[in-house]
Amino acid sequence: MFPKIGQYDPKLGRVRTDSDDFYDHRKLVLEKIQEAMRREKEGKRK
């Protein structure tokens, strides 16, 4: 998965911080919400 806080993260090109974990978590939650809304919208079309 992701490197731990305080470890070098090649994707970021720097050491991970608490904020990186916070933003990664928010991004995952947002993707789940958007996917659920998309499924709900498609269900109403039928």
CSV table of C-alpha atoms in Angstrom, one decimal:
chain,number,residue,atom,x,y,z
A,1,MET,CA,0.0,0.0,0.0
A,2,PHE,CA,1.3,3.5,0.9
A,3,PRO,CA,4.7,4.1,2.6
A,4,LYS,CA,4.2,5.0,6.3
A,5,ILE,CA,4.4,8.5,7.7
A,6,GLY,CA,8.1,9.5,8.0
A,7,GLN,CA,9.1,7.2,5.1
A,8,TYR,CA,10.1,8.3,1.7
A,9,ASP,CA,7.3,8.2,-0.8
A,10,PRO,CA,8.5,7.9,-4.4
A,11,LYS,CA,5.1,9.0,-5.8
A,12,LEU,CA,5.4,12.3,-3.8
A,13,GLY,CA,9.1,12.6,-4.2
A,14,ARG,CA,9.5,13.3,-0.5
A,15,VAL,CA,8.8,12.0,3.0
A,16,ARG,CA,5.1,11.3,3.8
A,17,THR,CA,3.4,13.5,6.4
A,18,ASP,CA,0.2,13.3,8.4
A,19,SER,CA,-1.5,15.5,5.9
A,20,ASP,CA,-0.7,13.1,3.0
A,21,ASP,CA,-2.6,10.3,4.9
A,22,PHE,CA,-5.5,12.7,5.5
A,23,TYR,CA,-5.8,13.7,1.8
A,24,ASP,CA,-5.4,10.1,0.6
A,25,HIS,CA,-8.2,9.1,2.9
A,26,ARG,CA,-10.4,12.0,1.7
A,27,LYS,CA,-9.8,11.1,-1.9
A,28,LEU,CA,-10.8,7.4,-1.4
A,29,VAL,CA,-14.0,8.5,0.5
A,30,LEU,CA,-14.9,10.9,-2.3
A,31,GLU,CA,-14.4,8.2,-4.9
A,32,LYS,CA,-16.7,5.9,-3.0
A,33,ILE,CA,-19.4,8.6,-2.7
A,34,GLN,CA,-19.2,9.5,-6.4
A,35,GLU,CA,-19.4,5.8,-7.4
A,36,ALA,CA,-22.5,5.3,-5.2
A,37,MET,CA,-24.2,8.4,-6.6
A,38,ARG,CA,-23.4,7.2,-10.2
A,39,ARG,CA,-24.9,3.8,-9.4
A,40,GLU,CA,-28.0,5.4,-7.9
A,41,LYS,CA,-28.5,7.7,-10.9
A,42,GLU,CA,-28.2,4.7,-13.3
A,43,GLY,CA,-30.7,2.8,-11.3
A,44,LYS,CA,-33.3,5.6,-11.6
A,45,ARG,CA,-33.0,5.6,-15.4
A,46,LYS,CA,-34.2,2.0,-15.8
